[in-house]
Amino acid sequence: MILTKAQYEEIAQCLVSVPPTRQSLRKLKQRFPSQSQATLLSIFSQEYQKHIKRTHAKHHTSEAIESYYQRYLNGVVKNGAAPVLLDLANEVDYAPSLMARLILERFLQEHEETAPSKSVINSMLRDPSQIPDGVLANQVYQCIVNDCCYGPLVDCIKHAIGHEHEVLLRDLLLEKNLSFLDEDQLRAKGYDKTPDFILQVPVVMLCPLAVEGHIIHWIESKASFGDECSHHAYLHDQFWSYWNRFGPGLVIYWYGFIQELDCNRERGILLKACFPTNIVTLCHSLA
Amino acid sequence: MAAVLESLLREEVSVAAVVRWIAHSTRGSEDNPGEAAALSSLRPLRKEFVPFLLNFLREQSSRVLPQGPPTPAKAPGASAALPGRPGGPSRGSRGARSQLFPPTEAASTAAEAPLARRGGRRRGPGPARERGGRGLEEGVSGENLPGAGGRRLRGSGSPSRPSLTLSDPPNLSNLEEFPPVGSVPPGPAGRTKPSRRINPTPVSEERSLSKPKTCFTSPPISCVPSSQPSALDTSPWGLGLPPGCRSLQEEREMLRKERSKQLQQSPTPTCPTPELGSPLPSRAGSLTDEPADPARVSSRQRLELVALVYSSCIAENLVPNLFLELFFVFQLLTARRMVTAKDSDPELSPGVLDSLESPLFQSIHDCVFFAVQVLECHFQVLSNLDKGTLKLLAENERLLCFSPALQGRLRAAYEGSVAKVSLAMPPSAQAVSFQPETDNRANFSSDRAFHTFKKQRDVFYEVLREWEDHHEEPGWDFEKGLGSRIRAMMGQLSAACSHSHFVRLFQKQLLQMCQSPGGAGGTVLGEAPDVLSMLGADKLGRLWRLQERLMAPQSSGGPCPPPTFPGCQGFFRDFILSASSFQFNQHLMDSLSLKIRELNGLALPQHEPSDEDGESDVDWQGERRQFAVVLLSLRLLAKFLGFVAFLPYRGPEPPPTGELQDSILALRSQVPPVLDVRTLLQRGLQARRAVLTVPWLVEFLSFADHVVPLLDYYRDIFILLLRLHRSLVLSQESEGKMCFLNKLLLLAVLGWLFQIPTVPEDLFFLEEGPSDAFEVDTVAPEHGLDAAPVVDQQLLYTCCPYIGELRKLLALWVSGSSGRSGGFMRKITPTTTTGLGAQPSQTSQGLQARLAQAFFHNQPPSLRRTVEFVAERIGSNCVKHIKATLVADLVRQAESLLQEQLVTQGEEGGDPAQLLEILCSQLCPHGAQALALGREFCQRKSPGAVQALLPEETPAAVLSSAENIAVGLATEKACAWLSANITALIRREVKAAVSRTLRAQGPEPAARGERRGCSRACEHHAPLPSHLISEIKDVLSLAVGPRDPDEGVSPEHLEQLLGQLGQTLRCRQFLCPPAEQHLAKCSVELASLLVADQIPILGPPAQYRLERGQARRLLHMLLSLWKEDFQGPVPLQLLLSPRNVGLLADTRPREWDLLLFLLRELVEKGLMGRMEIEACLGSLHQAQWPGDFAEELATLSNLFLAEPPLPEPQLRACELVQPNRGTVLAQS
C-alpha cells in the first residue's frame, strides 16, 4: 500500500487527538474503507506515538503526576469499579498504558520504602496480579487491554508482527533459492550491524525506470508503514549503516510507505511494499 | 651562450658536436678538433646552454604566441640577451623564469595554494609585461647581462661548481631577489620579465552573445586589460593577498573570490580586435588565421639548425620537461597570426644567417616551419600519443602543407593506433564492506571501542554522502558544513586501536573511490568535466552558449598543473585538514607507508619474451591492468602520504632563507623520513622497477615543502631522479631495456616534478650528466618490470592528464578555423577496476624453497600465481575448516560439560570464570589435533584446486610439482597460524559458548529446551500469532470494559478464536517465544473471565450471559490447548490470583461451579498439582475480601480439599455432580 504524501497526510489529518481505543480504530476503518486495516493501524499507531512524544514531557512534571494521582485516588474512592484511570488518560490526552505506569509508579513510591525499579514496574504491567492493590491492578489492566498503541500487549503484537514478516521473507528467499545469512548468523560472526538478511550472492531488481536495475545485497523487513519520521530514523540508525557496510539493499515496508520517500534508489536504498517479483540472479532470471 | 648558438649558426660547429658538448662534457675529445677547440673555450658555459636555448626560443616566439596558453619554461638564469647588443632583450637574471602555476588553477584550495603561490615567489618581482610580447623591445639595461646581477646560484658566476650549489647562501640583502612580501619592487623596465602565464582555456563571461567567436583569436595588446597581470603579479605570491590573512577559512574565501575575479578578468579572448576593424566577427568565425606558406619561410637554414639543436636537446633529455617542449612546439604550429612588430619592423633579409640579431621567427611561416621541423624529429613520441591527438595532428593542414611526409606517417600511425584514451566513468561511492575478520568485536579492545567505531563508520559515510551531495553547490564549504562533525567524531577515537581501525577504513575508502582513473575525475581539475576534450570543434559554438548560460568558465590546468586533489580526492584531503588530528595523521602515515611498501614490493608478473603468442596477449591485458591498478593505487597513497607528511612544514610563509634556513636544515636533517623512499628508489632502480617506483615517488615529492630538496637525504633522491631522467633517451631501444611507453611515462612525471615550484629550478641544469655508474651499478634481474610493456596510453594519460593539453591545443586550432572539418565525439567507455588480490608472500625457506623458486623460473608466471593463490586460499580455508569442525566439536563438548556442571551445581552453576577455566583445561589439549587435521585438509584440497586452475595441457610432472608446492605452502601457512593461535581460538569460542549457555539459563526458561516444529504436512496456513493476540486482546478489552451497549462477542466467535489458537500453536512457523508467552497469558485471562462470566455476549436479545454448557465447552478447549498445544509454560496459577478470583466478587449471584470445575480439571490433566492449588487457595485467604466473599471462598477451598484425589479421571461424574453443588454454593 504505497501512498502519496498527500494521501498519507489526509489520513494523518484524521488522527489528530484521537484516543488509541478500539472505537477510534473502528471509525478510522469506516472513514478509509479502501485502505488495508493493517496499514491504517500502523499509521494510527505511528501518528499517536509522535503525538505522545511531543506531549510526553508535560505529563511527567511532578505537578501533573500529583494531580493525576489525586484524581485517581478520588475516583476510585467514589467507585473502584469505574474506569477511572482509563477515563483520566483519555481526558488528558495521554496513552492509557503510560498513564497506568505513571500512577503505578507513584503508588509504589508511596507504599514502598524504596523507589520501584523499572523491571519491577514492567513486570507488574505485564502481570497486574502482582500489583499489591487490587483496585489499582484492575485499573491498570483495564488501561492496558484498552490501549491499542502502547503497553506490553501491544508491544508483543508488534514484535510478533515483525517476527512473522521476517519468517515470511525468509520463506520467500528460500522459495526463490536465494542463499542468505540471517541476523542471528551475522551476529554470531560478529557483525556490528545486522540487517534481517544479507544475500550471499547479490541480485538485481529490475524496475522500469532504471535501465540497469538495482543491486541488492541485503534485505530489511519492516512490518510497519514507512512514514517520514520512522523512515528517517531507520535510515540513520539502520539503512545507511547497512549501506556503509554491505552496499546497496532493499527495504520492504510490508504495510506500505510514502512514495516520495523512495528517493535513494540511485544511492542504493530501495523501498518496496512487498517482495519484488522481477529479480535477476547471477545466472538466471526468476522473473 | 649566444656564442655557441652563433657559432652553430655560422656552421663552425656541427649540431651533433654541440649536443655532445652539452650532454657529455667529458667526451669532447672525440670531436673534430676544430669544433672541440671552438667549444672548449666555452666550456664554463656548457650548463647554461639549454636554459639559454629554451628561453631564447620562448622569447623569439613571443610575438607569435601572445594568445592562448603560453608555455612556461622553467629554465633558470641564462637570459637570451645577446652579447654585444645592449638594446637586446633583457629580463634580468630571471629572464624567462615564467609563472608556472597561475593562481587560477592553484587557487582551488588553501592546501594547494601555498605551493602554487610559491611558484611565483622566486620569480622576478616586476609586474608582468603586458600580454602581447613586447619582450624584444623592453630591455634597456645593458648592464644586465646574464649572470652579472643575477643570483649566482643559477647565474654564470659559478658555472664550474662541481656539485649542486645549494649550500650557496642566498643574498638576503638583495631586495630584488628577496623582495619583502607584498611589496611592489620598483623594478626598472629592464628588469621586468615576460610572464608566460598558463591561462585557462579562454572563455569569459564578458563575451557577449554577439561576438562569440573571438574567443580564440589574438587580441591586440592595447585592449588587454592591464589590470589583470599587474593585479596578480604585484605580490610576489602571485595573488593579491593582503598581509595577515592567515586563517584557513579566510584564505579559502579569498582564494575563491580571487579565482572568480581572475576568471572575469581573463583577458585573452575578451576583446574584439579593433585593428581588424569593423566586421565584428560573426559566429561563423571571422578572424582569419594567417595562412602559413612553406614558400615564404624567411631563413630556412637557420631555422633548420636551431630546430635540430633544439630537437637534439629534447631527444637527449637535456630539457626538463619533454611535454612542455612539445606543447610549445604545438603552439608554434597552431599560432594564428604574427603580432605586427611595432617599434622596429626589422627588414627581413632572408640571407641573414650569421647572427641572432634578427628575430628567429619573422613570420607565421617561420614558426610553422620550425615546429614541423622539430615534430619530424619526434615522430616516435607523437605516434605514441593517443588516437585523438594523432587524428588532430594528421588532419592539421599546416602540417600537411609543410611536411606531407610527416603527415603521411602520422596518418598511418593514426590508422594503426589502438590507443583510445577514454574518460572513465565517475565512480559512485561504494562503501568499504564490513569484514568480520578485521571488523568484529574480537578486533577491539573493549565493547566500548567496538561500538564507538561502529558509530564512527556511520558518521564517516554520512559525512561522505553529504559531501557528495553538496560539494558542487556554490557557497558550500567543507569546513563549515562538516568540520565540527568530523572533529567530534575524531574526538571519540580515544583508543589507539580505534585510530588504526578508522585509518584502515579511511584508506580503503580512499583507494576504492579514487584509485580508478575515474576517481580522479578524468581531468586535471576534476570538478569541471573537460568539455573541450569531449566535444569536437563544431560543438563549440553550442558549448560557448551553454557555458555563458552557466557562467562557469572553462578552466584547464595547462601543461604543468600544480599537484591537485581532483574529484573525490578532495574529500579526503579536506577531511584530513578538517580533522586536524595529530593521532589520525600519524596513524594514517603509518598505514599509508605500510601499504606503499606492500604494493611497491608486489611481485608483479615479469615479461617473458618467449611468450609472444595470442594467448599471452590475453594474459598481458590482465597483467597490464593489474600493473595499472597497483601503480594508480601507489600514486594515490603516495600523494596522500606526501600531503600528510609535509603538511606541518608547509604554510603560506615564504621559504626560509639564510641563517633561519640553516637552522631549519640542521633540524630537519635529524628527522627520519616518514618512509625510506631513498632506499625504495635505489632498490627500484636496481631491480629495474623504476616504472613502478618512480611515478609514485614523484607524487610523494610533489607535496614536499621548500626545505625538502635542500636536505641531503632528499637531494640524493633528486640526483638519482635526474640521472634517471637523462638516461631515458627515447631513441635508444634495445632488448631488455625499458619499453618506450614506460620511458614516456617516466619522462612525463619527472618533467612534471621538475616544474613543481618547490623543486629548485636550478637543480635540473646544475646537475651533471648521467654518471656512467648509473647504468653499470644496476645489477638487474634479467627482465625487470621496466622492460615489460606495462604502460599503455590509457595509463599514461591517466597518470599525466596534462599530456592531454596537446590535444586541446590542436582542438582549439580546429575550432578557430572556419570551415575546417573536425569534431570528434569521444566515446565514453566504462573501465573496469579490479580489486587488488591479496598477494602472497614468499614464506618458504631452505632448499625446498630454492627448488620451488627454480621450478617457477621456467614456468609461465600464471603458474606461480595460481600455486600461490591456491596455497593462500587453502591455507586460509584450512583454518576455517578447523574452526568449523574440531573447534565446533569442542564447543559442543563444552556445552554438554557445562550442562552437567549446572545440573550438579544447581541453577546458578557457580562462577562463570571458574567454569570457563575448568572447561578450557579439559578441552584445550585437544587443540593439538588441529595441526594433523590441518595438514590432512591441505593435502586433500590443494591438488584439486591447482588442477582446476591450470591449463589442461600442463605436463603431468609440472602439475604434480605445482600441487606439491601448493600443498606445502598451504600447510605451512595453516600450521603456522594454527600452532600459534589454536589454544586462544578454542578459549574464545568456549568462552562465547559458556556465556551463551549461561544467558539462556537466565530468566526465560521458555527459551530452553527443544521446541517442536510443526508437522511435516503443515502448510503454515494457520492464523498469525499477532492476529490472535490482537483478537484476544479485543475480547479482553470488551470484557474489562468500558464498552458500548451494542458491543460484545458471540459464543461462536469465542469458539472459533480458540480453534484458531489451536491451529496457530500447532503450526510453529510464525510463532516466537514472546508471542507464545503472551498467548498463554491471554488464554488464562480469558479462562478467568469465562469462569467469572464476565464476557459480554452478543446474541438474541436478553441473553447477556454465556450458557453454562458453552462456558464449560470453551474451558475444555482451553484446557486441551494448555495441555497439548502450548510448548512454553502457561501461567495457570494466575487463575487463582486475587485479581482474577476477585472478578467473581462482582458477579451476582456468584457462581463458583465453573471455578471448581476448572480446578479439578487442572489437577486431572496434570496441569497443576493439588498442592500447588492448595497453596494458591491458601494465599487467597490472606487477601482482603468482602466478608461474604471470603466465606464463600473458604467453602470452595474446603470443597476442593475435601475431595479425595481421583485415581482416574471421571469427567462425566463431575459434570453431573457439579452444577448442583455450584447452585448450592451460590445459594449459600
mmCIF file of C-alpha atoms in Angstrom, chain A residues 26-226:
data_model
loop_
_atom_site.group_PDB
_atom_site.id
_atom_site.type_symbol
_atom_site.label_atom_id
_atom_site.label_comp_id
_atom_site.label_asym_id
_atom_site.label_seq_id
_atom_site.Cartn_x
_atom_site.Cartn_y
_atom_site.Cartn_z
ATOM 1 C CA ARG A 26 -13.272 1.224 14.041
ATOM 2 C CA LYS A 27 -14.158 4.718 12.976
ATOM 3 C CA LEU A 28 -10.936 5.085 11.069
ATOM 4 C CA LYS A 29 -11.615 1.926 9.148
ATOM 5 C CA GLN A 30 -15.021 3.230 8.217
ATOM 6 C CA ARG A 31 -13.557 6.501 7.100
ATOM 7 C CA PHE A 32 -10.968 4.894 4.804
ATOM 8 C CA PRO A 33 -12.523 1.660 3.660
ATOM 9 C CA SER A 34 -10.167 1.301 0.719
ATOM 10 C CA GLN A 35 -7.009 1.185 2.812
ATOM 11 C CA SER A 36 -5.907 -2.001 4.444
ATOM 12 C CA GLN A 37 -6.586 -2.247 8.134
ATOM 13 C CA ALA A 38 -3.037 -3.107 8.953
ATOM 14 C CA THR A 39 -1.800 -0.014 7.147
ATOM 15 C CA LEU A 40 -4.318 2.175 8.918
ATOM 16 C CA LEU A 41 -3.445 0.715 12.284
ATOM 17 C CA SER A 42 0.224 1.183 11.615
ATOM 18 C CA ILE A 43 -0.246 4.792 10.590
ATOM 19 C CA PHE A 44 -2.518 5.384 13.533
ATOM 20 C CA SER A 45 -0.023 3.905 15.903
ATOM 21 C CA GLN A 46 2.852 5.929 14.485
ATOM 22 C CA GLU A 47 0.899 9.160 14.476
ATOM 23 C CA TYR A 48 -0.179 8.562 18.015
ATOM 24 C CA GLN A 49 3.349 7.813 19.096
ATOM 25 C CA LYS A 50 4.544 11.016 17.511
ATOM 26 C CA HIS A 51 1.835 12.843 19.371
ATOM 27 C CA ILE A 52 2.843 11.233 22.649
ATOM 28 C CA LYS A 53 6.499 12.006 22.061
ATOM 29 C CA ARG A 54 5.591 15.624 21.613
ATOM 30 C CA THR A 55 3.438 15.819 24.736
ATOM 31 C CA HIS A 56 5.230 13.311 26.898
ATOM 32 C CA ALA A 57 7.080 15.852 28.963
ATOM 33 C CA LYS A 58 4.079 17.769 30.127
ATOM 34 C CA HIS A 59 2.595 14.644 31.728
ATOM 35 C CA HIS A 60 5.774 13.971 33.572
ATOM 36 C CA THR A 61 6.089 17.111 35.585
ATOM 37 C CA SER A 62 5.732 16.410 39.284
ATOM 38 C CA GLU A 63 2.695 18.687 39.414
ATOM 39 C CA ALA A 64 0.968 16.772 36.657
ATOM 40 C CA ILE A 65 1.735 13.427 38.247
ATOM 41 C CA GLU A 66 0.495 14.611 41.591
ATOM 42 C CA SER A 67 -2.707 15.929 40.155
ATOM 43 C CA TYR A 68 -3.354 12.721 38.177
ATOM 44 C CA TYR A 69 -2.706 10.647 41.240
ATOM 45 C CA GLN A 70 -5.074 12.657 43.351
ATOM 46 C CA ARG A 71 -7.746 12.420 40.699
ATOM 47 C CA TYR A 72 -7.201 8.695 40.510
ATOM 48 C CA LEU A 73 -7.484 8.319 44.271
ATOM 49 C CA ASN A 74 -10.614 10.415 44.419
ATOM 50 C CA GLY A 75 -12.094 8.459 41.530
ATOM 51 C CA VAL A 76 -11.533 5.021 42.985
ATOM 52 C CA VAL A 77 -12.760 6.082 46.363
ATOM 53 C CA LYS A 78 -16.035 7.022 44.723
ATOM 54 C CA ASN A 79 -16.262 3.916 42.574
ATOM 55 C CA GLY A 80 -13.464 1.406 42.300
ATOM 56 C CA ALA A 81 -15.184 -0.453 39.512
ATOM 57 C CA ALA A 82 -15.490 2.567 37.223
ATOM 58 C CA PRO A 83 -12.820 3.035 34.542
ATOM 59 C CA VAL A 84 -11.205 5.856 36.488
ATOM 60 C CA LEU A 85 -7.694 5.572 35.125
ATOM 61 C CA LEU A 86 -8.782 4.999 31.530
ATOM 62 C CA ASP A 87 -11.094 7.962 31.586
ATOM 63 C CA LEU A 88 -8.410 10.096 33.140
ATOM 64 C CA ALA A 89 -5.968 9.142 30.407
ATOM 65 C CA ASN A 90 -8.445 9.904 27.677
ATOM 66 C CA GLU A 91 -9.387 13.145 29.270
ATOM 67 C CA VAL A 92 -5.854 14.476 29.498
ATOM 68 C CA ASP A 93 -4.987 13.032 26.107
ATOM 69 C CA TYR A 94 -2.358 10.577 27.236
ATOM 70 C CA ALA A 95 -1.872 6.913 26.421
ATOM 71 C CA PRO A 96 -3.770 4.741 28.941
ATOM 72 C CA SER A 97 -0.884 2.320 29.383
ATOM 73 C CA LEU A 98 1.513 5.149 30.044
ATOM 74 C CA MET A 99 -0.939 6.731 32.456
ATOM 75 C CA ALA A 100 -1.189 3.371 34.219
ATOM 76 C CA ARG A 101 2.569 3.247 34.528
ATOM 77 C CA LEU A 102 2.679 6.771 35.853
ATOM 78 C CA ILE A 103 0.106 6.108 38.534
ATOM 79 C CA LEU A 104 1.599 2.755 39.398
ATOM 80 C CA GLU A 105 4.996 4.322 39.898
ATOM 81 C CA ARG A 106 3.508 7.000 42.045
ATOM 82 C CA PHE A 107 1.536 4.446 44.018
ATOM 83 C CA LEU A 108 4.574 2.281 44.668
ATOM 84 C CA GLN A 109 6.606 5.292 45.704
ATOM 85 C CA GLU A 110 4.025 5.969 48.343
ATOM 86 C CA HIS A 111 3.705 2.419 49.561
ATOM 87 C CA GLU A 112 7.200 1.057 49.327
ATOM 88 C CA GLU A 113 10.287 2.114 51.111
ATOM 89 C CA THR A 114 12.456 2.425 48.057
ATOM 90 C CA ALA A 115 11.673 3.763 44.642
ATOM 91 C CA PRO A 116 10.500 0.909 42.440
ATOM 92 C CA SER A 117 12.892 -0.323 39.834
ATOM 93 C CA LYS A 118 11.978 -0.258 36.205
ATOM 94 C CA SER A 119 11.965 -4.009 35.964
ATOM 95 C CA VAL A 120 9.526 -4.289 38.854
ATOM 96 C CA ILE A 121 7.197 -1.823 37.193
ATOM 97 C CA ASN A 122 7.451 -3.594 33.859
ATOM 98 C CA SER A 123 6.782 -6.900 35.451
ATOM 99 C CA MET A 124 3.703 -5.531 37.189
ATOM 100 C CA LEU A 125 2.417 -4.045 33.996
ATOM 101 C CA ARG A 126 2.860 -7.369 32.250
ATOM 102 C CA ASP A 127 1.081 -9.131 35.058
ATOM 103 C CA PRO A 128 -1.089 -6.753 37.081
ATOM 104 C CA SER A 129 -1.831 -9.560 39.530
ATOM 105 C CA GLN A 130 1.467 -8.677 41.132
ATOM 106 C CA ILE A 131 0.227 -5.198 41.981
ATOM 107 C CA PRO A 132 -0.366 -5.176 45.709
ATOM 108 C CA ASP A 133 -3.537 -3.128 45.435
ATOM 109 C CA GLY A 134 -6.450 -4.983 43.855
ATOM 110 C CA VAL A 135 -8.279 -1.927 42.665
ATOM 111 C CA LEU A 136 -5.207 -0.478 41.063
ATOM 112 C CA ALA A 137 -4.468 -3.843 39.478
ATOM 113 C CA ASN A 138 -7.842 -3.819 37.789
ATOM 114 C CA GLN A 139 -7.493 -0.228 36.721
ATOM 115 C CA VAL A 140 -4.077 -0.881 35.252
ATOM 116 C CA TYR A 141 -5.251 -3.985 33.491
ATOM 117 C CA GLN A 142 -8.146 -2.099 32.014
ATOM 118 C CA CYS A 143 -5.836 0.559 30.685
ATOM 119 C CA ILE A 144 -3.544 -1.983 29.128
ATOM 120 C CA VAL A 145 -6.158 -4.008 27.318
ATOM 121 C CA ASN A 146 -7.849 -0.873 26.085
ATOM 122 C CA ASP A 147 -4.732 0.777 24.715
ATOM 123 C CA CYS A 148 -4.039 -0.071 21.100
ATOM 124 C CA CYS A 149 -0.810 1.865 20.801
ATOM 125 C CA TYR A 150 1.170 1.257 23.977
ATOM 126 C CA GLY A 151 1.544 -1.393 26.638
ATOM 127 C CA PRO A 152 3.047 -4.836 26.935
ATOM 128 C CA LEU A 153 0.353 -6.481 24.854
ATOM 129 C CA VAL A 154 0.749 -4.035 22.020
ATOM 130 C CA ASP A 155 4.494 -4.389 22.210
ATOM 131 C CA CYS A 156 4.134 -8.103 21.943
ATOM 132 C CA ILE A 157 1.804 -7.801 18.972
ATOM 133 C CA LYS A 158 4.246 -5.528 17.219
ATOM 134 C CA HIS A 159 7.104 -7.835 17.956
ATOM 135 C CA ALA A 160 5.101 -10.778 16.711
ATOM 136 C CA ILE A 161 4.184 -8.959 13.522
ATOM 137 C CA GLY A 162 7.790 -8.133 12.895
ATOM 138 C CA HIS A 163 8.842 -11.679 13.517
ATOM 139 C CA GLU A 164 6.136 -13.075 11.301
ATOM 140 C CA HIS A 165 7.175 -10.925 8.412
ATOM 141 C CA GLU A 166 10.763 -11.907 8.814
ATOM 142 C CA VAL A 167 9.691 -15.506 8.660
ATOM 143 C CA LEU A 168 7.602 -14.711 5.629
ATOM 144 C CA LEU A 169 10.548 -13.088 3.951
ATOM 145 C CA ARG A 170 12.811 -15.959 4.827
ATOM 146 C CA ASP A 171 10.341 -18.351 3.229
ATOM 147 C CA LEU A 172 10.245 -16.242 0.112
ATOM 148 C CA LEU A 173 14.001 -16.208 -0.096
ATOM 149 C CA LEU A 174 14.176 -19.934 0.347
ATOM 150 C CA GLU A 175 11.474 -20.373 -2.241
ATOM 151 C CA LYS A 176 13.498 -18.296 -4.702
ATOM 152 C CA ASN A 177 16.626 -20.246 -3.869
ATOM 153 C CA LEU A 178 18.476 -17.177 -2.706
ATOM 154 C CA SER A 179 21.026 -18.076 -0.113
ATOM 155 C CA PHE A 180 21.385 -15.682 2.741
ATOM 156 C CA LEU A 181 22.737 -15.063 6.193
ATOM 157 C CA ASP A 182 20.182 -14.062 8.768
ATOM 158 C CA GLU A 183 20.532 -11.726 11.664
ATOM 159 C CA ASP A 184 21.492 -14.414 14.141
ATOM 160 C CA GLN A 185 24.177 -15.820 11.908
ATOM 161 C CA LEU A 186 25.543 -12.362 11.300
ATOM 162 C CA ARG A 187 25.604 -11.589 14.962
ATOM 163 C CA ALA A 188 27.395 -14.814 15.657
ATOM 164 C CA LYS A 189 30.030 -13.785 13.153
ATOM 165 C CA GLY A 190 30.485 -10.545 14.975
ATOM 166 C CA TYR A 191 28.889 -8.113 12.570
ATOM 167 C CA ASP A 192 28.267 -4.825 14.276
ATOM 168 C CA LYS A 193 25.164 -4.021 12.246
ATOM 169 C CA THR A 194 22.850 -6.741 11.113
ATOM 170 C CA PRO A 195 20.116 -6.382 8.549
ATOM 171 C CA ASP A 196 17.480 -9.093 8.567
ATOM 172 C CA PHE A 197 19.113 -10.822 5.660
ATOM 173 C CA ILE A 198 22.331 -10.498 3.740
ATOM 174 C CA LEU A 199 22.257 -12.200 0.389
ATOM 175 C CA GLN A 200 25.329 -14.300 -0.071
ATOM 176 C CA VAL A 201 25.104 -13.637 -3.779
ATOM 177 C CA PRO A 202 23.663 -10.251 -4.658
ATOM 178 C CA VAL A 203 20.705 -9.975 -7.008
ATOM 179 C CA VAL A 204 19.456 -7.286 -9.311
ATOM 180 C CA MET A 205 15.970 -5.970 -9.067
ATOM 181 C CA LEU A 206 14.694 -4.707 -12.372
ATOM 182 C CA CYS A 207 12.476 -1.713 -12.481
ATOM 183 C CA PRO A 208 11.052 0.109 -15.423
ATOM 184 C CA LEU A 209 12.806 3.342 -14.582
ATOM 185 C CA ALA A 210 16.298 2.099 -14.018
ATOM 186 C CA VAL A 211 17.870 0.555 -17.042
ATOM 187 C CA GLU A 212 20.442 -1.425 -15.181
ATOM 188 C CA GLY A 213 18.220 -2.321 -12.296
ATOM 189 C CA HIS A 214 19.252 -2.092 -8.698
ATOM 190 C CA ILE A 215 21.750 -4.302 -6.981
ATOM 191 C CA ILE A 216 20.566 -5.766 -3.721
ATOM 192 C CA HIS A 217 22.971 -7.045 -1.120
ATOM 193 C CA TRP A 218 20.742 -7.040 1.897
ATOM 194 C CA ILE A 219 17.044 -7.007 2.736
ATOM 195 C CA GLU A 220 15.408 -5.481 5.737
ATOM 196 C CA SER A 221 11.835 -6.328 6.631
ATOM 197 C CA LYS A 222 9.740 -3.642 8.284
ATOM 198 C CA ALA A 223 6.282 -4.679 9.396
ATOM 199 C CA SER A 224 5.069 -1.135 9.608
ATOM 200 C CA PHE A 225 4.125 1.759 7.418
ATOM 201 C CA GLY A 226 7.061 3.811 6.253
#
